[in-house]
Short mmCIF file of C-alpha atoms in Angstrom, two decimals:
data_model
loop_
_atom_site.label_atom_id
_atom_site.label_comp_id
_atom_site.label_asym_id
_atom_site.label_seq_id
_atom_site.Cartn_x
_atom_site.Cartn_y
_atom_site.Cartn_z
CA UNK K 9 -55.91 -53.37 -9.42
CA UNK K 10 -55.46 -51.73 -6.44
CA UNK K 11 -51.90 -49.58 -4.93
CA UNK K 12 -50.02 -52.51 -2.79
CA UNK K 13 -48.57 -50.89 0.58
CA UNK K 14 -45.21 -50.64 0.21
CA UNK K 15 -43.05 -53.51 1.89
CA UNK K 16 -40.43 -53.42 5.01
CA UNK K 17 -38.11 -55.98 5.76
CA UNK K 18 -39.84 -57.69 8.56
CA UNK K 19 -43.36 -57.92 6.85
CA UNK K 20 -44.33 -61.45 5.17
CA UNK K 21 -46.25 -61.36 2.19
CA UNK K 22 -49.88 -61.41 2.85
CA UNK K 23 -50.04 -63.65 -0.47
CA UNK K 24 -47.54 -65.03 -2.72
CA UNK K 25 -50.23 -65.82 -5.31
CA UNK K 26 -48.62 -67.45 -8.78
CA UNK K 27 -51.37 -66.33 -12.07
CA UNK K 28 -51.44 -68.62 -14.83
CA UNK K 29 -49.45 -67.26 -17.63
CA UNK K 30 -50.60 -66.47 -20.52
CA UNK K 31 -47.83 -67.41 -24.03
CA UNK K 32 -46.31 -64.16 -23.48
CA UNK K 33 -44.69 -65.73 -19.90
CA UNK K 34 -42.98 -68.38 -21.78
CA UNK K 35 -41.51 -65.53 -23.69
CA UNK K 36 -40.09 -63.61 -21.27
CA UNK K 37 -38.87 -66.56 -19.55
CA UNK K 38 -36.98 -68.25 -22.35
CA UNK K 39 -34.72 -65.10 -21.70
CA UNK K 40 -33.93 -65.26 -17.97
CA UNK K 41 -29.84 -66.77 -18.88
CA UNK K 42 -29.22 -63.13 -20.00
CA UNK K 43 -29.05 -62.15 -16.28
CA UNK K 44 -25.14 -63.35 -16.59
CA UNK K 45 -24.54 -61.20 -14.19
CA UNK K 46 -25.75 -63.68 -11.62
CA UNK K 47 -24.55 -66.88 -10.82
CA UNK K 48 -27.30 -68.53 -8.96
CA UNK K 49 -31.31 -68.69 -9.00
CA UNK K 50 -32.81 -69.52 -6.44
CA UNK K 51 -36.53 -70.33 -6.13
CA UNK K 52 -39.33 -67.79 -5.52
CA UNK K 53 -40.20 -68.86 -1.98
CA UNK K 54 -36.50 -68.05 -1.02
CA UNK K 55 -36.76 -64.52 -0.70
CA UNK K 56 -38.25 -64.08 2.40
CA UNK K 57 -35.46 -66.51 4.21
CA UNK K 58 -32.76 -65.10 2.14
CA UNK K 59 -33.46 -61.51 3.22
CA UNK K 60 -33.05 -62.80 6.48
CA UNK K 61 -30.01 -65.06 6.09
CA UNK K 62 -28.07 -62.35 4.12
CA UNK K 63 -28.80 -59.72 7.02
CA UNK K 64 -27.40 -61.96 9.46
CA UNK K 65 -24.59 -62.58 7.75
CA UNK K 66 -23.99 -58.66 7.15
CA UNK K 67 -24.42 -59.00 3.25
CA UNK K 68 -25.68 -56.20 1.43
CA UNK K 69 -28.57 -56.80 -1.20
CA UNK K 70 -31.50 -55.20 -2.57
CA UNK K 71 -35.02 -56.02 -2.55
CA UNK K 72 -36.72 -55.34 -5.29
CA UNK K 73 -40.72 -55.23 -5.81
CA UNK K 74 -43.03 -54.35 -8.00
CA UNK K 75 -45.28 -51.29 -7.19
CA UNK K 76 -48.15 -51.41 -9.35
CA UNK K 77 -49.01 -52.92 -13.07
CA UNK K 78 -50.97 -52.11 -15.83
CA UNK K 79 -52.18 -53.95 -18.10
CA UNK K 80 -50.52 -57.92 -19.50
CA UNK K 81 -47.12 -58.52 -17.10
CA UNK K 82 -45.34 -61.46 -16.32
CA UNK K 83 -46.13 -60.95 -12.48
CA UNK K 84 -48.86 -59.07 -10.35
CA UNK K 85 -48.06 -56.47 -7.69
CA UNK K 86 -46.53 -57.48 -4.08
CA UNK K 87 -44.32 -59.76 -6.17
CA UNK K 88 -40.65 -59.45 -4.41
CA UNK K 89 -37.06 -60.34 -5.64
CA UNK K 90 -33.41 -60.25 -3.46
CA UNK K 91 -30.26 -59.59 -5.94
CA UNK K 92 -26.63 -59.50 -4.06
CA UNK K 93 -23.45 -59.42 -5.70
CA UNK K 94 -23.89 -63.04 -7.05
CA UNK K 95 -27.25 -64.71 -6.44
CA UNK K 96 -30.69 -63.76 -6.67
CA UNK K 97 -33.90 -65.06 -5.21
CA UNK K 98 -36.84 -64.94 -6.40
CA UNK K 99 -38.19 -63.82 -9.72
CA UNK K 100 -40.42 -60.82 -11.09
CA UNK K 101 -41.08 -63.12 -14.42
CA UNK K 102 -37.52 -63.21 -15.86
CA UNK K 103 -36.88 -62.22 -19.59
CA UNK K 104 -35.46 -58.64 -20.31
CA UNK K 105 -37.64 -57.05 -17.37
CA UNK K 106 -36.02 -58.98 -14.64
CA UNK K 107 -31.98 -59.02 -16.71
CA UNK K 108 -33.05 -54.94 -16.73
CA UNK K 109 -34.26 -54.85 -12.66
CA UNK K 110 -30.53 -56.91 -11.64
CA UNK K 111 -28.84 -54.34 -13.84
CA UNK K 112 -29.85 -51.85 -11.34
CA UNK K 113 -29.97 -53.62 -8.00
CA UNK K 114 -26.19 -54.21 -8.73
CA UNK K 115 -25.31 -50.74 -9.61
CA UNK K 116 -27.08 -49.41 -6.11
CA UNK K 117 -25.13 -52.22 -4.46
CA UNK K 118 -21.59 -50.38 -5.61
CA UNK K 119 -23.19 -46.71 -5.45
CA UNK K 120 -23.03 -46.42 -1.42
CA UNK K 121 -25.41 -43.23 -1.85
CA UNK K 122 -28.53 -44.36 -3.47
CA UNK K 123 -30.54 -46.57 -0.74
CA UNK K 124 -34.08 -46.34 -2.50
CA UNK K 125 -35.05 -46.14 -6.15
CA UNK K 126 -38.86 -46.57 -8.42
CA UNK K 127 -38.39 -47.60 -11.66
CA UNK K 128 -41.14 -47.81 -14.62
CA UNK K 129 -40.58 -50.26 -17.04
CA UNK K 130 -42.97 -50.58 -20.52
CA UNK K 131 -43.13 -54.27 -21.29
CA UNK K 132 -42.94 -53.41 -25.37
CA UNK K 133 -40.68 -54.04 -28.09
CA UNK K 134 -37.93 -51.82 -26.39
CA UNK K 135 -37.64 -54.08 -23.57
CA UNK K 136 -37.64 -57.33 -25.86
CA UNK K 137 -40.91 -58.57 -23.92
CA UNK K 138 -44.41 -59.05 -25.58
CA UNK K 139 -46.63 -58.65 -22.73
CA UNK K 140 -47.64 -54.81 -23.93
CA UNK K 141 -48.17 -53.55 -20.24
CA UNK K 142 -46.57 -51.87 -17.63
CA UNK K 143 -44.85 -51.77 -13.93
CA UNK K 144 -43.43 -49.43 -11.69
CA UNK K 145 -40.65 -51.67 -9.47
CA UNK K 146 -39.36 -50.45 -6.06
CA UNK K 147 -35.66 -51.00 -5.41
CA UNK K 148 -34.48 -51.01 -1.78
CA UNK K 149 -30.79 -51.52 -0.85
CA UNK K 150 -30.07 -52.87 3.13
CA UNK K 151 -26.51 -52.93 4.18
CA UNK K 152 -24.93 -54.68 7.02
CA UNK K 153 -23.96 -51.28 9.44
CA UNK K 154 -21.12 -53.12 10.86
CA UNK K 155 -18.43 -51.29 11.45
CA UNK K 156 -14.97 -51.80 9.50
CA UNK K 157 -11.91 -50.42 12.09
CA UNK K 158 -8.47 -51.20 11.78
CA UNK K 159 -5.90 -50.44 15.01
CA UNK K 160 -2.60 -50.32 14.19
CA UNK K 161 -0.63 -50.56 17.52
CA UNK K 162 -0.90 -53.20 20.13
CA UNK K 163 0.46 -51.48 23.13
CA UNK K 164 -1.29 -50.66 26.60
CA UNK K 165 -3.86 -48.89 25.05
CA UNK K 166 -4.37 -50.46 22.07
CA UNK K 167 -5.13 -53.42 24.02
CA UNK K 168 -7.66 -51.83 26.58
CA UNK K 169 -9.44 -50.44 23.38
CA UNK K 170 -9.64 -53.64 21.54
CA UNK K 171 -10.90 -55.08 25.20
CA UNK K 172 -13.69 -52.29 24.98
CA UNK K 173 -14.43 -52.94 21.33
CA UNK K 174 -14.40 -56.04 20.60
CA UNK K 175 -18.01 -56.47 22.12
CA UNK K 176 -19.38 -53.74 19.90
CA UNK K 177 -20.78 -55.00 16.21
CA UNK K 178 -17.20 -53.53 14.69
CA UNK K 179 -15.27 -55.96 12.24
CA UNK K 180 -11.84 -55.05 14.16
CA UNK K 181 -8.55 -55.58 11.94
CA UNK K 182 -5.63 -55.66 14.61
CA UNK K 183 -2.27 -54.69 13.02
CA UNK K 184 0.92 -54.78 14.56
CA UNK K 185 4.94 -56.38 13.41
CA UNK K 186 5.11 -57.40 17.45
CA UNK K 187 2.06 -59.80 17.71
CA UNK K 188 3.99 -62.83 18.20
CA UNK K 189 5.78 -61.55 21.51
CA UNK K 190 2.78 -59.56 23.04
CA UNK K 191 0.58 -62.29 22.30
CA UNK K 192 -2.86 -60.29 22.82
CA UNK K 193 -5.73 -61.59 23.99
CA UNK K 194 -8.79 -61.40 21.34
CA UNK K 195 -12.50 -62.04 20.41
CA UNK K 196 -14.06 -63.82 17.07
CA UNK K 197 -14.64 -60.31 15.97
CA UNK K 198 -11.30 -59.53 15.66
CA UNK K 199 -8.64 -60.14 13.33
CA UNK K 200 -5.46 -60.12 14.81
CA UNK K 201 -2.49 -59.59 11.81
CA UNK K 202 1.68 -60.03 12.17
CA UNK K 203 3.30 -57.55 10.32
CA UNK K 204 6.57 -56.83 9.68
CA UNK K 205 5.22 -53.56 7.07
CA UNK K 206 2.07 -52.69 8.89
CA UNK K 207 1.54 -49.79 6.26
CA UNK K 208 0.76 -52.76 3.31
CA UNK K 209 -2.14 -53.73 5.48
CA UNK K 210 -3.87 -51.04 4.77
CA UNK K 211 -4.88 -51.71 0.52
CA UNK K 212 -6.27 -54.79 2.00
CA UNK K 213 -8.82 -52.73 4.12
CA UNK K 214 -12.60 -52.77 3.96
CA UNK K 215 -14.20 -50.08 1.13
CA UNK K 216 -14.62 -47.03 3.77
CA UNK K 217 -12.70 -48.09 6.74
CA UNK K 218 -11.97 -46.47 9.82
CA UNK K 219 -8.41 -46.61 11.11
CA UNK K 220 -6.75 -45.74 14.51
CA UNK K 221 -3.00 -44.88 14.62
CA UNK K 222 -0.87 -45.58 18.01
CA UNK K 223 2.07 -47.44 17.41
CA UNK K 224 5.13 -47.20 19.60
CA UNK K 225 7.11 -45.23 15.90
CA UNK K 226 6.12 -41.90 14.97
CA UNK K 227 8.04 -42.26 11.72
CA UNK K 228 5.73 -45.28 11.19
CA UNK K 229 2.42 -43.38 12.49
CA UNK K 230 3.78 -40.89 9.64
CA UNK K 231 3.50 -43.56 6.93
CA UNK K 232 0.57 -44.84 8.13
CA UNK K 233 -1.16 -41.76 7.87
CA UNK K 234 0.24 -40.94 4.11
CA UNK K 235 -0.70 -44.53 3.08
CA UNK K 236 -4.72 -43.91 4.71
CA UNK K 237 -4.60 -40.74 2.99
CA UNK K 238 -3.67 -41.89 -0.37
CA UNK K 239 -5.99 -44.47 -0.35
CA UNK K 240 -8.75 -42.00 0.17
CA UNK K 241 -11.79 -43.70 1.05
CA UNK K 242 -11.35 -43.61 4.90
CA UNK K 243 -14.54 -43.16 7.57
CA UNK K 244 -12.53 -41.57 9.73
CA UNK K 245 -8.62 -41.44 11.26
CA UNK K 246 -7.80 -41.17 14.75
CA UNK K 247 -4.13 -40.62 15.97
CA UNK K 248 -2.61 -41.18 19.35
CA UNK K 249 -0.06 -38.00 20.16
CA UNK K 250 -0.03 -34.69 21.35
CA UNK K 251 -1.32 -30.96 19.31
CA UNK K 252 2.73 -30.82 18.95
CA UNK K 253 3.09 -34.03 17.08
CA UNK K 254 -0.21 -32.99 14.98
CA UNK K 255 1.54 -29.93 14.17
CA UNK K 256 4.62 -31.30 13.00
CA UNK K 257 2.92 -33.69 11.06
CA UNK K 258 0.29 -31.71 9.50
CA UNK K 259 3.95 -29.59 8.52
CA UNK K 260 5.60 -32.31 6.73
CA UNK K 261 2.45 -33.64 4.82
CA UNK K 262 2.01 -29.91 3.56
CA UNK K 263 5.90 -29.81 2.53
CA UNK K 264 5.09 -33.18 0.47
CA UNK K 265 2.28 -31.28 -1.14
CA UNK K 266 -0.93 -33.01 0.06
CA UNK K 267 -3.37 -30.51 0.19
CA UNK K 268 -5.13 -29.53 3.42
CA UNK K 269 -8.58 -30.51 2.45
CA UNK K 270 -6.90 -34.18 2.62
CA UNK K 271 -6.06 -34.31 6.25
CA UNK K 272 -8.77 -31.91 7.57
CA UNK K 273 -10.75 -34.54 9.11
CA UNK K 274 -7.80 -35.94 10.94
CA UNK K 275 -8.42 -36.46 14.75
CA UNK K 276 -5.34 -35.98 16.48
CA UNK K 277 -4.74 -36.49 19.73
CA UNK K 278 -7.75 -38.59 19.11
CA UNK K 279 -10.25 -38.96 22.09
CA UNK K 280 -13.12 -36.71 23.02
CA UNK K 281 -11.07 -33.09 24.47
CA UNK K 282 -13.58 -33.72 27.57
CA UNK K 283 -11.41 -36.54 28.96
CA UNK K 284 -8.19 -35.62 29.95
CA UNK K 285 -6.81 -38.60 32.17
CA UNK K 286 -4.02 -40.51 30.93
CA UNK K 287 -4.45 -43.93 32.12
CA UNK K 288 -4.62 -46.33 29.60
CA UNK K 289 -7.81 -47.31 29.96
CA UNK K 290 -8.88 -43.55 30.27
CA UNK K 291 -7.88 -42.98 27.00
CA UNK K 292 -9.21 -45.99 25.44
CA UNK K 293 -12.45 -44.97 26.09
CA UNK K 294 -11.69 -41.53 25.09
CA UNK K 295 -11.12 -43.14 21.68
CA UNK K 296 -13.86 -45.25 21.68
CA UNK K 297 -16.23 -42.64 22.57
CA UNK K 298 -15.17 -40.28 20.03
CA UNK K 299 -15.55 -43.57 16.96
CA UNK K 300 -18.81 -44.01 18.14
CA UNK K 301 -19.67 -40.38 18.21
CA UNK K 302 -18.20 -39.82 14.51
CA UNK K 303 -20.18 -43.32 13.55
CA UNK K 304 -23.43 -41.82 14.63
CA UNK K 305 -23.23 -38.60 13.38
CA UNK K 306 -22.76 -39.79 10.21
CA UNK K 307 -25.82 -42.40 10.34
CA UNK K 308 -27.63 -39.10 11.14
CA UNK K 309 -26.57 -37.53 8.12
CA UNK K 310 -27.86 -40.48 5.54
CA UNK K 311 -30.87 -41.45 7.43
CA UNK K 312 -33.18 -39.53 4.97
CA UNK K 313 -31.03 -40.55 1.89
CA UNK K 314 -33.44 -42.54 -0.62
CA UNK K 315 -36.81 -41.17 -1.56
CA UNK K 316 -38.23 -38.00 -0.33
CA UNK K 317 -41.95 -38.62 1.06
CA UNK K 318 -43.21 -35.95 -1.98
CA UNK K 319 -41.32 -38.66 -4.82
CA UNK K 320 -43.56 -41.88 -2.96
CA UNK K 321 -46.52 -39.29 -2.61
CA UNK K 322 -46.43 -38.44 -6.11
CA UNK K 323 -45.53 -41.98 -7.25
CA UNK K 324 -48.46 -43.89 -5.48
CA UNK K 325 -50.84 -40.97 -6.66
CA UNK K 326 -49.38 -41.97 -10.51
CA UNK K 327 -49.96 -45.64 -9.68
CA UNK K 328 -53.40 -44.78 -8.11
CA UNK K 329 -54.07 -42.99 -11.92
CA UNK K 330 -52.57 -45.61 -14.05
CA UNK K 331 -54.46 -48.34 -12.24
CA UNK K 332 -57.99 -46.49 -12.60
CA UNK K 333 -57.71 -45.43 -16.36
CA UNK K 334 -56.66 -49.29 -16.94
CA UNK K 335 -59.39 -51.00 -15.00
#
């Protein structure tokens, strides 16, 4: 059996052949309710479609698909698999193998880090299968890279930066307690909210939000700050002011003891130093400059996350082997 080229996205499956089982397949799928974990099956000519669907609709999922076998398995290489949170679609045989393989797709769909993973799986006693061969499995996580901002603050600029936003793929959560007299003007992409405690908003924020503070309170832009910081998962903070209100802030949050480590990353006056007009819409695309500068330097950073060439190198090369000495 020869190494399979591994799969993108955008490729379809040159076959999707289904082998005749063998009594070990009805086995391993007599098992497949142990995958409690997820609450719907689809069928195995879904995966393709639902790859697609779930990247439209910004959903994160992994696609799973086996490397390379040896030997008796339920399912022969190129065979593919989608898990999300709650469905899956598809199927690499079922039994323990395929409860095993969701196990892991849903533990790289809450670990942000890991984007790529290869997994070898011996289809013995340990596994609870019968088959007696083997499989290496390739897991590959894709996640939606919208954007998850909230703005609290819906004056002058606030509004030209929401104007200048809104047409960017950003999920835009608008706070502020006087929406019902300014009335702003908005896009489907944002979410305009009516607060009378803007700082509650924020638990109810996007895992890894970015937030930009310019209300017309400093006290409030003060509690808004503490309450982003004590969350502690924020992409990045932006805050409308001057160095003298950054100083007197950065002041008070030392006096409440929050270390300095916490607020480091703190941009404030927010907007890229380069631009110094003052117009409203001058500084709105200050800010918006700077949040898509910070976004992209950070895509930078985690574009080679997953596995090192050397790790696939090595991998195929043990596939290569496996395959040979089994033929």
């Amino acid at each position: 059996m020869r190494l399979q080229a591994l799969p993108i996205i955008e490729s379809v499956l040159s076959s999707m052949r289904q082998q005749h089982q063998n009594t070990c397949l009805q086995h391993v799928t007599a098992s497949v309710s142990q995958s409690s974990m997820i609450t719907s099956i689809n069928t195995e000519a879904d995966w393709l479609a639902a790859s697609l669907r779930l990247k439209q609709r910004k959903v994160p999922f992994v696609l799973v698909t086996v490397l390379g076998a040896r030997g008796s398995t339920p399912r022969d290489t190129e065979t593919k698999m989608v898990f999300t949170d709650e469905e899956s679609f598809g199927s690499i045989g079922g039994g323990n193998l395929e409860f095993q393989v969701g196990n892991i797709a849903q533990e790289m769909l809450q670990e942000s880090s890991e984007n790529q993973r290869i997994e070898y799986f011996q289809l013995g006693p340990s596994l609870g299968q019968c088959c007696g061969g083997s499989c290496s499995v390739l897991f590959e996580v894709f996640r939606p890279s919208t954007l998850n901002l909230a703005i609290f603050g819906a004056g002058h600029v606030g509004q030209t930066l929401v104007g200048i936003l809104e047409s960017l793929p950003i999920n835009i959560f608008w706070v502020d307690s006087r929406m019902e007299t300014i009335k702003p003007k908005a896009g489907p992409s944002v979410k305009v909210i009516q607060s009378d405690e803007p700082k509650d908003e924020i638990t109810n924020m996007p895992v890894g939000s970015s937030y930009l503070i310019m209300t017309h309170n400093h006290q409030l832009d003060y509690d808004l700050l503490c309450s982003v910081i004590n969350r502690g998962d924020a992409a990045y903070i932006g805050i409308i002011g001057s160095d003298t209100k950054w100083r007197k802030f950065k002041a008070r949050l030392a006096h409440q003891g929050y270390k300095p480590e916490s607020y480091a990353g703190v941009f404030c006056p927010v907007g890229l130093r380069a631009i110094t007009g003052k117009r409203p819409m001058e500084v709105a695309i200050s800010i918006a400059a700077q949040l898509i500068q910070h976004r992209d330097s950070k895509a930078e950073k985690t574009a080679q996350r997953g596995l090192h060439w050397k790790t696939l190198s090595e991998t195929a090369k043990q596939l290569s082997e496996s395959n040979i000495n089994g033929s």
